[in-house]
PDB file of C-alpha atoms in Angstrom:
ATOM      1  CA  MET A   1       6.036 -23.396  -6.110  1.00 45.00           C
ATOM      2  CA  SER A   2       5.625 -22.568  -9.978  1.00 46.00           C
ATOM      3  CA  GLN A   3       3.092 -24.680 -11.567  1.00 49.00           C
ATOM      4  CA  PRO A   4       5.336 -25.606 -15.637  1.00 48.00           C
ATOM      5  CA  ALA A   5       3.321 -25.798 -18.196  1.00 48.00           C
ATOM      6  CA  PRO A   6       0.625 -28.030 -18.724  1.00 49.00           C
ATOM      7  CA  LYS A   7       1.525 -30.734 -22.377  1.00 50.00           C
ATOM      8  CA  ILE A   8      -1.298 -29.891 -24.797  1.00 53.00           C
ATOM      9  CA  THR A   9      -2.176 -33.310 -26.007  1.00 53.00           C
ATOM     10  CA  SER A  10      -4.943 -34.576 -28.840  1.00 57.00           C
ATOM     11  CA  GLY A  11      -6.957 -36.349 -25.385  1.00 80.00           C
ATOM     12  CA  PRO A  12     -10.540 -36.925 -26.125  1.00 93.00           C
ATOM     13  CA  TYR A  13     -11.301 -34.684 -23.415  1.00 96.00           C
ATOM     14  CA  LYS A  14     -10.832 -31.211 -22.522  1.00 96.00           C
ATOM     15  CA  ARG A  15     -12.302 -31.385 -18.636  1.00 98.00           C
ATOM     16  CA  ILE A  16     -13.051 -33.848 -16.601  1.00 98.00           C
ATOM     17  CA  ILE A  17     -14.956 -34.775 -12.926  1.00 98.00           C
ATOM     18  CA  LEU A  18     -12.820 -37.394 -11.177  1.00 98.00           C
ATOM     19  CA  LYS A  19     -15.209 -38.872  -8.090  1.00 98.00           C
ATOM     20  CA  LEU A  20     -12.633 -40.463  -5.310  1.00 96.00           C
ATOM     21  CA  SER A  21     -14.714 -42.271  -2.664  1.00 93.00           C
ATOM     22  CA  GLY A  22     -13.496 -41.730   0.556  1.00 92.00           C
ATOM     23  CA  GLU A  23     -11.824 -45.280   1.256  1.00 91.00           C
ATOM     24  CA  SER A  24      -9.661 -43.931  -1.041  1.00 93.00           C
ATOM     25  CA  PHE A  25      -7.948 -41.943   1.385  1.00 94.00           C
ATOM     26  CA  ALA A  26      -7.477 -45.181   3.970  1.00 92.00           C
ATOM     27  CA  ALA A  27      -5.422 -48.167   3.492  1.00 89.00           C
ATOM     28  CA  THR A  28      -7.417 -51.186   2.691  1.00 85.00           C
ATOM     29  CA  GLY A  29      -9.743 -52.551   4.901  1.00 83.00           C
ATOM     30  CA  GLU A  30      -9.070 -49.277   7.206  1.00 89.00           C
ATOM     31  CA  ARG A  31     -10.512 -46.335   8.706  1.00 91.00           C
ATOM     32  CA  GLY A  32      -9.103 -42.872   8.629  1.00 94.00           C
ATOM     33  CA  ILE A  33      -6.756 -40.796   6.032  1.00 96.00           C
ATOM     34  CA  SER A  34      -3.334 -42.573   4.662  1.00 95.00           C
ATOM     35  CA  MET A  35      -1.347 -39.916   3.420  1.00 94.00           C
ATOM     36  CA  GLN A  36       0.720 -42.583   1.499  1.00 94.00           C
ATOM     37  CA  GLU A  37      -2.421 -43.052  -0.220  1.00 95.00           C
ATOM     38  CA  VAL A  38      -3.839 -39.561  -0.756  1.00 96.00           C
ATOM     39  CA  VAL A  39      -0.077 -39.084  -1.665  1.00 96.00           C
ATOM     40  CA  HIS A  40      -0.307 -42.082  -4.109  1.00 94.00           C
ATOM     41  CA  ILE A  41      -3.167 -40.441  -6.236  1.00 95.00           C
ATOM     42  CA  SER A  42      -1.788 -36.713  -5.711  1.00 97.00           C
ATOM     43  CA  ALA A  43       0.920 -37.820  -7.908  1.00 96.00           C
ATOM     44  CA  GLN A  44      -1.605 -39.504 -10.356  1.00 96.00           C
ATOM     45  CA  THR A  45      -3.976 -36.791 -10.872  1.00 97.00           C
ATOM     46  CA  TYR A  46      -0.832 -34.403 -10.782  1.00 96.00           C
ATOM     47  CA  ARG A  47       0.500 -36.592 -14.251  1.00 96.00           C
ATOM     48  CA  ALA A  48      -2.467 -36.337 -15.813  1.00 96.00           C
ATOM     49  CA  LYS A  49      -2.758 -32.671 -15.396  1.00 96.00           C
ATOM     50  CA  GLN A  50       0.087 -32.181 -17.591  1.00 94.00           C
ATOM     51  CA  GLN A  51      -1.619 -34.112 -20.416  1.00 93.00           C
ATOM     52  CA  GLY A  52      -3.665 -30.623 -20.864  1.00 94.00           C
ATOM     53  CA  VAL A  53      -6.943 -31.823 -18.977  1.00 97.00           C
ATOM     54  CA  GLU A  54      -9.137 -29.503 -16.840  1.00 98.00           C
ATOM     55  CA  ILE A  55      -9.612 -31.582 -13.783  1.00 98.00           C
ATOM     56  CA  ALA A  56     -11.953 -31.070 -10.974  1.00 98.00           C
ATOM     57  CA  ILE A  57     -12.063 -33.832  -8.411  1.00 98.00           C
ATOM     58  CA  VAL A  58     -15.237 -34.583  -5.951  1.00 98.00           C
ATOM     59  CA  ILE A  59     -14.818 -36.664  -2.926  1.00 96.00           C
ATOM     60  CA  GLY A  60     -16.409 -38.386  -0.680  1.00 94.00           C
ATOM     61  CA  GLY A  61     -16.028 -38.492   3.435  1.00 94.00           C
ATOM     62  CA  GLY A  62     -16.477 -42.688   4.241  1.00 92.00           C
ATOM     63  CA  ASN A  63     -13.067 -43.105   5.534  1.00 94.00           C
ATOM     64  CA  ILE A  64     -13.322 -40.796   8.881  1.00 93.00           C
ATOM     65  CA  LEU A  65     -17.404 -40.989   9.106  1.00 84.00           C
ATOM     66  CA  ARG A  66     -20.581 -42.482   7.689  1.00 73.00           C
ATOM     67  CA  GLY A  67     -24.158 -40.659   8.006  1.00 64.00           C
ATOM     68  CA  ALA A  68     -25.626 -44.460   7.968  1.00 65.00           C
ATOM     69  CA  GLN A  69     -23.368 -45.632  11.014  1.00 69.00           C
ATOM     70  CA  PHE A  70     -25.318 -43.074  13.622  1.00 67.00           C
ATOM     71  CA  ILE A  71     -28.555 -44.142  11.557  1.00 62.00           C
ATOM     72  CA  ALA A  72     -29.232 -47.771  12.468  1.00 61.00           C
ATOM     73  CA  GLY A  73     -30.437 -48.096  15.978  1.00 59.00           C
ATOM     74  CA  ASN A  74     -29.231 -44.623  17.208  1.00 57.00           C
ATOM     75  CA  SER A  75     -32.390 -41.969  17.987  1.00 62.00           C
ATOM     76  CA  SER A  76     -29.824 -39.188  19.254  1.00 83.00           C
ATOM     77  CA  VAL A  77     -28.212 -38.413  16.428  1.00 83.00           C
ATOM     78  CA  HIS A  78     -30.903 -37.190  13.522  1.00 85.00           C
ATOM     79  CA  GLU A  79     -30.393 -39.091  10.166  1.00 85.00           C
ATOM     80  CA  ALA A  80     -30.254 -35.017   8.449  1.00 88.00           C
ATOM     81  CA  THR A  81     -27.409 -33.986  10.820  1.00 89.00           C
ATOM     82  CA  ALA A  82     -25.872 -37.537  10.360  1.00 88.00           C
ATOM     83  CA  HIS A  83     -25.746 -36.412   6.928  1.00 90.00           C
ATOM     84  CA  TYR A  84     -24.144 -33.211   7.594  1.00 93.00           C
ATOM     85  CA  MET A  85     -21.318 -34.667   9.467  1.00 92.00           C
ATOM     86  CA  GLY A  86     -20.466 -36.418   6.683  1.00 92.00           C
ATOM     87  CA  MET A  87     -20.173 -33.713   4.512  1.00 94.00           C
ATOM     88  CA  LEU A  88     -17.592 -32.265   6.344  1.00 95.00           C
ATOM     89  CA  ALA A  89     -15.584 -35.347   6.803  1.00 95.00           C
ATOM     90  CA  THR A  90     -15.559 -34.580   2.678  1.00 97.00           C
ATOM     91  CA  VAL A  91     -14.332 -30.848   3.435  1.00 97.00           C
ATOM     92  CA  ILE A  92     -11.315 -33.011   5.521  1.00 97.00           C
ATOM     93  CA  ASN A  93     -10.466 -35.031   3.104  1.00 97.00           C
ATOM     94  CA  GLY A  94     -10.578 -31.895   0.924  1.00 97.00           C
ATOM     95  CA  LEU A  95      -7.837 -30.273   2.934  1.00 98.00           C
ATOM     96  CA  ALA A  96      -5.162 -33.108   2.806  1.00 97.00           C
ATOM     97  CA  LEU A  97      -5.972 -33.704  -0.597  1.00 97.00           C
ATOM     98  CA  GLN A  98      -5.208 -30.276  -1.644  1.00 98.00           C
ATOM     99  CA  ASP A  99      -1.918 -30.340   0.309  1.00 97.00           C
ATOM    100  CA  ALA A 100      -0.562 -33.225  -1.101  1.00 97.00           C
ATOM    101  CA  LEU A 101      -1.350 -31.835  -4.526  1.00 98.00           C
ATOM    102  CA  GLU A 102       0.757 -28.312  -3.788  1.00 97.00           C
ATOM    103  CA  SER A 103       3.628 -30.547  -2.300  1.00 96.00           C
ATOM    104  CA  LEU A 104       4.537 -31.251  -6.030  1.00 96.00           C
ATOM    105  CA  GLY A 105       3.955 -27.892  -7.577  1.00 96.00           C
ATOM    106  CA  CYS A 106       0.065 -28.415  -8.665  1.00 96.00           C
ATOM    107  CA  GLU A 107      -1.717 -25.109  -7.879  1.00 97.00           C
ATOM    108  CA  THR A 108      -5.177 -26.347  -6.623  1.00 98.00           C
ATOM    109  CA  ARG A 109      -8.596 -24.987  -4.870  1.00 98.00           C
ATOM    110  CA  LEU A 110     -10.596 -26.302  -2.469  1.00 98.00           C
ATOM    111  CA  LEU A 111     -14.508 -25.448  -2.820  1.00 98.00           C
ATOM    112  CA  SER A 112     -17.182 -26.283  -0.597  1.00 98.00           C
ATOM    113  CA  THR A 113     -20.622 -26.534  -0.606  1.00 97.00           C
ATOM    114  CA  LEU A 114     -20.872 -25.753   2.936  1.00 96.00           C
ATOM    115  CA  LYS A 115     -19.407 -22.302   4.074  1.00 94.00           C
ATOM    116  CA  CYS A 116     -16.033 -23.089   5.361  1.00 94.00           C
ATOM    117  CA  ASP A 117     -14.522 -19.785   5.048  1.00 93.00           C
ATOM    118  CA  GLY A 118     -11.531 -20.848   6.889  1.00 94.00           C
ATOM    119  CA  VAL A 119     -11.017 -23.313   4.940  1.00 96.00           C
ATOM    120  CA  ALA A 120     -12.446 -23.321   1.846  1.00 97.00           C
ATOM    121  CA  GLU A 121     -13.603 -21.590  -0.960  1.00 97.00           C
ATOM    122  CA  PRO A 122     -17.414 -21.150  -1.545  1.00 97.00           C
ATOM    123  CA  PHE A 123     -19.059 -23.200  -4.576  1.00 97.00           C
ATOM    124  CA  ILE A 124     -19.377 -20.592  -7.501  1.00 97.00           C
ATOM    125  CA  ARG A 125     -20.044 -21.891 -10.559  1.00 97.00           C
ATOM    126  CA  ARG A 126     -18.454 -19.276 -12.720  1.00 97.00           C
ATOM    127  CA  ARG A 127     -15.304 -19.102 -10.220  1.00 97.00           C
ATOM    128  CA  ALA A 128     -15.081 -22.790 -10.196  1.00 98.00           C
ATOM    129  CA  ARG A 129     -14.683 -22.645 -14.506  1.00 97.00           C
ATOM    130  CA  ARG A 130     -12.463 -19.601 -14.075  1.00 98.00           C
ATOM    131  CA  HIS A 131     -10.318 -22.032 -11.516  1.00 98.00           C
ATOM    132  CA  LEU A 132      -9.851 -24.674 -14.661  1.00 98.00           C
ATOM    133  CA  GLU A 133      -9.482 -22.005 -17.174  1.00 97.00           C
ATOM    134  CA  LYS A 134      -6.464 -20.845 -15.251  1.00 97.00           C
ATOM    135  CA  GLY A 135      -4.688 -24.268 -15.535  1.00 96.00           C
ATOM    136  CA  ARG A 136      -5.667 -25.004 -11.745  1.00 98.00           C
ATOM    137  CA  VAL A 137      -6.817 -28.147 -10.276  1.00 98.00           C
ATOM    138  CA  ILE A 138     -10.054 -27.984  -8.349  1.00 98.00           C
ATOM    139  CA  ILE A 139     -11.759 -30.152  -5.131  1.00 98.00           C
ATOM    140  CA  LEU A 140     -14.818 -30.111  -4.290  1.00 98.00           C
ATOM    141  CA  ALA A 141     -16.106 -30.925  -0.560  1.00 98.00           C
ATOM    142  CA  GLY A 142     -19.177 -30.845   0.870  1.00 96.00           C
ATOM    143  CA  GLY A 143     -21.549 -33.293  -1.296  1.00 95.00           C
ATOM    144  CA  THR A 144     -24.483 -31.192  -2.745  1.00 95.00           C
ATOM    145  CA  GLY A 145     -24.795 -29.189   0.742  1.00 95.00           C
ATOM    146  CA  ALA A 146     -27.677 -30.649   1.432  1.00 94.00           C
ATOM    147  CA  PRO A 147     -28.725 -33.918   3.321  1.00 92.00           C
ATOM    148  CA  PHE A 148     -30.273 -36.897   1.634  1.00 91.00           C
ATOM    149  CA  VAL A 149     -27.627 -36.811  -0.843  1.00 92.00           C
ATOM    150  CA  THR A 150     -24.810 -38.499  -2.366  1.00 93.00           C
ATOM    151  CA  THR A 151     -21.467 -37.922  -3.185  1.00 95.00           C
ATOM    152  CA  ASP A 152     -21.881 -39.338  -5.940  1.00 96.00           C
ATOM    153  CA  THR A 153     -24.998 -37.173  -7.086  1.00 96.00           C
ATOM    154  CA  ALA A 154     -23.312 -34.656  -6.407  1.00 97.00           C
ATOM    155  CA  ALA A 155     -20.225 -35.685  -9.188  1.00 98.00           C
ATOM    156  CA  ALA A 156     -22.963 -35.932 -11.686  1.00 98.00           C
ATOM    157  CA  GLN A 157     -24.256 -32.435 -10.666  1.00 97.00           C
ATOM    158  CA  LYS A 158     -20.862 -30.646 -10.556  1.00 98.00           C
ATOM    159  CA  ALA A 159     -20.721 -32.301 -13.876  1.00 98.00           C
ATOM    160  CA  LEU A 160     -23.581 -31.126 -15.967  1.00 98.00           C
ATOM    161  CA  GLU A 161     -22.636 -27.627 -14.000  1.00 97.00           C
ATOM    162  CA  LEU A 162     -19.468 -27.248 -14.826  1.00 98.00           C
ATOM    163  CA  GLU A 163     -19.705 -29.077 -18.727  1.00 97.00           C
ATOM    164  CA  ALA A 164     -17.526 -31.869 -18.184  1.00 98.00           C
ATOM    165  CA  ASP A 165     -16.578 -33.999 -21.080  1.00 98.00           C
ATOM    166  CA  ILE A 166     -16.826 -37.187 -18.605  1.00 98.00           C
ATOM    167  CA  LEU A 167     -17.373 -38.368 -15.198  1.00 98.00           C
ATOM    168  CA  MET A 168     -14.732 -40.601 -13.900  1.00 98.00           C
ATOM    169  CA  LYS A 169     -15.417 -43.217 -10.832  1.00 97.00           C
ATOM    170  CA  ALA A 170     -11.900 -44.474  -9.281  1.00 95.00           C
ATOM    171  CA  THR A 171     -12.598 -47.618  -7.625  1.00 92.00           C
ATOM    172  CA  ARG A 172     -10.205 -50.289  -5.955  1.00 89.00           C
ATOM    173  CA  VAL A 173     -11.721 -52.772  -8.864  1.00 90.00           C
ATOM    174  CA  ASP A 174     -11.202 -52.661 -12.265  1.00 94.00           C
ATOM    175  CA  GLY A 175     -14.691 -51.367 -13.323  1.00 95.00           C
ATOM    176  CA  VAL A 176     -17.990 -53.027 -13.347  1.00 96.00           C
ATOM    177  CA  TYR A 177     -19.043 -56.581 -12.865  1.00 95.00           C
ATOM    178  CA  SER A 178     -22.322 -58.474 -12.926  1.00 93.00           C
ATOM    179  CA  ASP A 179     -21.065 -59.392  -9.095  1.00 91.00           C
ATOM    180  CA  ASP A 180     -19.071 -57.760  -6.143  1.00 88.00           C
ATOM    181  CA  PRO A 181     -15.270 -59.170  -7.529  1.00 88.00           C
ATOM    182  CA  GLU A 182     -13.909 -59.135  -4.055  1.00 84.00           C
ATOM    183  CA  LYS A 183     -16.857 -61.822  -2.560  1.00 90.00           C
ATOM    184  CA  ASN A 184     -17.122 -63.727  -6.055  1.00 92.00           C
ATOM    185  CA  PRO A 185     -14.796 -64.787  -7.976  1.00 89.00           C
ATOM    186  CA  HIS A 186     -17.052 -65.694 -10.870  1.00 92.00           C
ATOM    187  CA  ALA A 187     -18.117 -62.275 -11.279  1.00 93.00           C
ATOM    188  CA  VAL A 188     -18.373 -61.129 -14.924  1.00 95.00           C
ATOM    189  CA  PHE A 189     -16.482 -57.888 -15.681  1.00 95.00           C
ATOM    190  CA  TYR A 190     -18.357 -55.142 -18.561  1.00 96.00           C
ATOM    191  CA  ARG A 191     -16.260 -53.513 -20.930  1.00 96.00           C
ATOM    192  CA  ASP A 192     -19.177 -51.227 -21.987  1.00 96.00           C
ATOM    193  CA  LEU A 193     -22.694 -50.853 -20.737  1.00 97.00           C
ATOM    194  CA  THR A 194     -25.420 -48.007 -21.497  1.00 96.00           C
ATOM    195  CA  PHE A 195     -27.568 -46.548 -19.067  1.00 96.00           C
ATOM    196  CA  GLU A 196     -30.359 -48.889 -19.706  1.00 95.00           C
ATOM    197  CA  GLN A 197     -28.405 -51.905 -19.087  1.00 95.00           C
ATOM    198  CA  VAL A 198     -26.922 -50.444 -15.814  1.00 95.00           C
ATOM    199  CA  ARG A 199     -30.478 -49.835 -14.285  1.00 93.00           C
ATOM    200  CA  ASN A 200     -32.297 -52.739 -16.205  1.00 93.00           C
ATOM    201  CA  GLN A 201     -29.589 -55.330 -14.102  1.00 93.00           C
ATOM    202  CA  ASN A 202     -29.155 -53.072 -11.128  1.00 92.00           C
ATOM    203  CA  LEU A 203     -25.460 -53.098 -11.341  1.00 93.00           C
ATOM    204  CA  ARG A 204     -23.814 -50.997  -8.820  1.00 86.00           C
ATOM    205  CA  VAL A 205     -21.912 -47.755 -10.963  1.00 89.00           C
ATOM    206  CA  MET A 206     -23.295 -45.116  -9.002  1.00 93.00           C
ATOM    207  CA  ASP A 207     -26.369 -44.464  -7.170  1.00 91.00           C
ATOM    208  CA  PRO A 208     -29.285 -44.125  -9.078  1.00 93.00           C
ATOM    209  CA  THR A 209     -30.282 -40.650  -9.326  1.00 95.00           C
ATOM    210  CA  ALA A 210     -26.477 -39.966 -10.710  1.00 96.00           C
ATOM    211  CA  ILE A 211     -27.217 -42.295 -13.148  1.00 96.00           C
ATOM    212  CA  ALA A 212     -30.623 -41.213 -14.102  1.00 95.00           C
ATOM    213  CA  HIS A 213     -28.187 -36.964 -14.359  1.00 96.00           C
ATOM    214  CA  CYS A 214     -25.466 -38.661 -16.469  1.00 97.00           C
ATOM    215  CA  MET A 215     -28.350 -40.746 -18.864  1.00 96.00           C
ATOM    216  CA  GLU A 216     -30.465 -37.761 -18.838  1.00 96.00           C
ATOM    217  CA  HIS A 217     -27.798 -35.424 -20.596  1.00 97.00           C
ATOM    218  CA  ASN A 218     -25.848 -38.112 -22.254  1.00 96.00           C
ATOM    219  CA  LEU A 219     -22.809 -37.753 -19.787  1.00 97.00           C
ATOM    220  CA  PRO A 220     -20.793 -40.767 -20.394  1.00 97.00           C
ATOM    221  CA  ILE A 221     -19.319 -42.668 -17.223  1.00 98.00           C
ATOM    222  CA  LEU A 222     -15.942 -44.620 -17.063  1.00 98.00           C
ATOM    223  CA  VAL A 223     -15.390 -46.385 -13.850  1.00 97.00           C
ATOM    224  CA  PHE A 224     -11.655 -47.942 -13.023  1.00 96.00           C
ATOM    225  CA  ASN A 225      -9.464 -48.510 -10.382  1.00 95.00           C
ATOM    226  CA  TYR A 226      -6.829 -46.178  -9.303  1.00 93.00           C
ATOM    227  CA  ARG A 227      -4.777 -48.486  -7.165  1.00 91.00           C
ATOM    228  CA  THR A 228      -2.910 -49.356 -10.397  1.00 92.00           C
ATOM    229  CA  ASP A 229      -1.015 -46.737 -10.845  1.00 91.00           C
ATOM    230  CA  GLY A 230      -1.065 -44.795 -14.415  1.00 93.00           C
ATOM    231  CA  ASN A 231      -4.466 -45.246 -14.756  1.00 95.00           C
ATOM    232  CA  ILE A 232      -5.602 -41.844 -14.115  1.00 95.00           C
ATOM    233  CA  GLU A 233      -3.730 -40.674 -17.074  1.00 95.00           C
ATOM    234  CA  LYS A 234      -5.048 -43.635 -19.093  1.00 96.00           C
ATOM    235  CA  ALA A 235      -7.687 -42.629 -18.393  1.00 96.00           C
ATOM    236  CA  VAL A 236      -7.713 -38.903 -19.183  1.00 95.00           C
ATOM    237  CA  ARG A 237      -5.695 -40.240 -22.407  1.00 94.00           C
ATOM    238  CA  GLY A 238      -9.131 -42.222 -23.768  1.00 94.00           C
ATOM    239  CA  GLU A 239      -6.591 -45.393 -23.802  1.00 95.00           C
ATOM    240  CA  GLN A 240      -9.071 -48.562 -22.797  1.00 94.00           C
ATOM    241  CA  ILE A 241      -9.177 -49.311 -19.257  1.00 96.00           C
ATOM    242  CA  GLY A 242     -12.570 -49.980 -17.240  1.00 96.00           C
ATOM    243  CA  THR A 243     -15.723 -49.959 -17.709  1.00 97.00           C
ATOM    244  CA  ARG A 244     -17.657 -47.276 -20.082  1.00 97.00           C
ATOM    245  CA  VAL A 245     -21.493 -46.377 -19.637  1.00 97.00           C
ATOM    246  CA  THR A 246     -23.187 -44.430 -22.512  1.00 96.00           C
ATOM    247  CA  SER A 247     -26.272 -44.131 -24.181  1.00 91.00           C
ATOM    248  CA  GLY A 248     -25.318 -46.661 -26.095  1.00 80.00           C
ATOM    249  CA  LYS A 249     -26.341 -43.684 -29.453  1.00 64.00           C
ATOM    250  CA  ASN A 250     -22.725 -42.903 -30.212  1.00 51.00           C
TER     251      ASN A 250
END
């Protein structure tokens, strides 16, 4: 199916990295892959793509497997092996997301930092940029390709490699709070934060290494609720949703 020409708008971003956690592929409180959830994200992403923005998606794999579950009290699986297992889980999620996007007519490429020639292209920076320039959505699986590194850090690294304008992290809540809003109804919501505030208050935005990368290179982060239909489109249009984290100098 041919992809319709994207609508060019005056949005603030030319290229974005969208970070999707593995839990976004599963129904609330469940594990595995719910194609209903995947199609919901895909439809939002496809509509956002029509705004004329280039989209690269970094995905997690926690809905299938978390390396930590093999570490505590289980010496039969090496910690590094557990991390590689988690990276392979992101490839499985990537295949599901790729097919869901293409079923909507969105031209897509799955790239992996792990060698999976039968199902995914290898991640090569110039190739990834070329796919984006041709209007394709690219899905980046495999994390960084190395153990002991989160997919949050992989998202920050890929955003810098691909010269994205912003890193958008899709979550189950409306943005960044002083505490977990799903457990504490009195948690305070933050509309804007600086990287220094995130670090000093130990706020749960992304892992510390990812924050450090973004802070060093002045790459803004937007944390927002993907479960609200239309929020991905609003995010790429620059509308005020979620929590924006910046250096505070602009």
